[in-house]
């Protein structure tokens, strides 16, 4: 839920004020991930100790505090001076969504050990922090925050002072490998230390971490980074995993280790065939690449491995290099398009401008014998991990993460939907009414033989699954179950090898959905991903999938991702029914509607926006609303209610029209605002009956009807006695896309009328990466 941004600049002379501005800009790009507090950590001139500045509230408030404390101070060697040009520097930055401890400065990141020996920024949750905290208190450590993060730098300091006595040449990444052994939960961490000047180490398990590369030599065609595999670390005793007496000795010196695994931009590259360590490089056909599983235009990837013949640093003579560590590519794209995505248990180390990647297995350690070891139910170190990290080229453009002429990202993203659904369909639907989803097509036979399709998602993605469930069942003739990820996990739902699990997530990092995916894979189910973020964890862990290509979505309230998810899963349903002669007429009807959909969305937005503005002005002071629909529009009710709750803070409930008489009808009176979604599908008559019930209970004068322009029957029932929002008309399974558009606009205009922060609603964050 939090946002990490860190920069390691080596051999790139930069004004220190410009460097701080770089960190602040990165946080602004990540602020949708959390905005309860923010902080930065930078090097201090003439001292190993860093400067750490934190503040409560938005990144803007942090920026003001940084300017007050650093930007205008002159002639103090221990403070930042605008004229200071530094050739190499490291900075950490963080924007927080509060989980453990309220939004207070003491809980803000970065967190540090005593005397700032180790400083860390963290995204995720350390689930065993209470146990570790109790142990460290016994060892004499004091804690000042309520966070789970504070134990990390202090645990690191404790292990360092224990290990350095035995291993005087202990490296930074070896130390962090030991720290990881004692951490449970999902986390991405970035460290700096006064004991390791100008070095930065990052690690991850569960939470996202992407790393960007920029430099004179970084755009010369390097395509992957070789990783020291778990097996080799074990064989060489490189990872200090056990400190039982007698203590083990490192059997490789640092030079040997660097030869194995370093990634050195600008140095000569060995071909795989001539490398002394080619046995640790996976063959090309076994590399885990997005293009093997996802139908995507988002990333261009290539497969080759590069190593360095020695560990000497030639960066200063061949140009500097910068590394950007981030929770999301949106903070990196304006600096570089060359990135790689880390895998679970990866440790990334930068020393003297050279980047190395290690993958550390989980092992026990006797240093913390009174602390229970983390246990996930199986040996995580035995999982197959690719021995290279592909360098990918981001297709994201800077204007995708800018508001342009719009006052808010949410409004921009609502009006981008004609283009976003076009991008979702581009290259996948041909004029001869065929669908081309290469990732799905490889597994068609297995899907068709499955006993059930299980769609797992949270929030808006869950509603998208509900919106397409009926169509997928109709075309595939396979039972479809839609599960909330959290409930699926709580029930420990029975999963079989004959099941296909479809995990739907905008970010591809949703914690509950990820946990459900891992659970399903452990039980042998085939897995499919529907995600919008290239390189996300779900996209890498699933067997195959579909990428939305909807573009970056910065506003916390999802809009264009929702409509693209419906379109993408509609195309999956069409793919599954391609060989059914009996369904060709229905498929042709849907194909034609998909071709018209971008124009229908554009026209609907243009027509309904002024109508919705007037309605929003009238509903501004309401405290509760009921939304009623049925069939395909039940999902629309739930999604519309969620949007109004998210950004306008109005209690809103989506109700299936068939359930009105089973309790909700008691809420209807002349003062209750009602929104009814009229259907033109098989539930049409039942929805008209529900409308009559609402009118009979006094709901007419507060009733708002959302219907297609050719739905004359509902318009005849309400006549001119209530508000009618007329949207475009399309095939029944795509009508929810057009009907949700005025509700997206309504939630937006309500929030604006109430003076609320549309893009950053309280207590929420864009990517829910914690359970």
Coordinates of N, CA and C in Angstrom, one line a residue, residues 162-168 243 247-248:
X162 N 26.6 -8.7 15.5 CA 26.9 -10.1 15.9 C 27.8 -10.8 14.8
X163 N 27.4 -10.5 13.5 CA 28.1 -11.2 12.4 C 29.5 -10.6 12.1
X164 N 29.6 -9.3 12.3 CA 30.9 -8.7 11.9 C 32.1 -9.1 12.7
X165 N 31.8 -9.6 13.9 CA 32.8 -10.1 14.8 C 33.4 -11.4 14.2
X166 N 32.5 -12.2 13.6 CA 33.0 -13.5 13.0 C 33.4 -13.3 11.6
X167 N 32.7 -12.5 10.8 CA 33.0 -12.3 9.4 C 33.3 -10.8 9.2
X168 N 34.6 -10.4 9.3 CA 35.0 -9.0 9.2 C 34.7 -8.5 7.8
X243 N 24.3 -20.1 12.2 CA 25.4 -19.6 13.0 C 25.6 -20.5 14.2
X247 N 31.1 -21.9 13.8 CA 30.5 -21.0 12.8 C 31.0 -21.3 11.4
X248 N 30.2 -21.3 10.4 CA 30.6 -21.6 9.0 C 31.5 -20.5 8.5

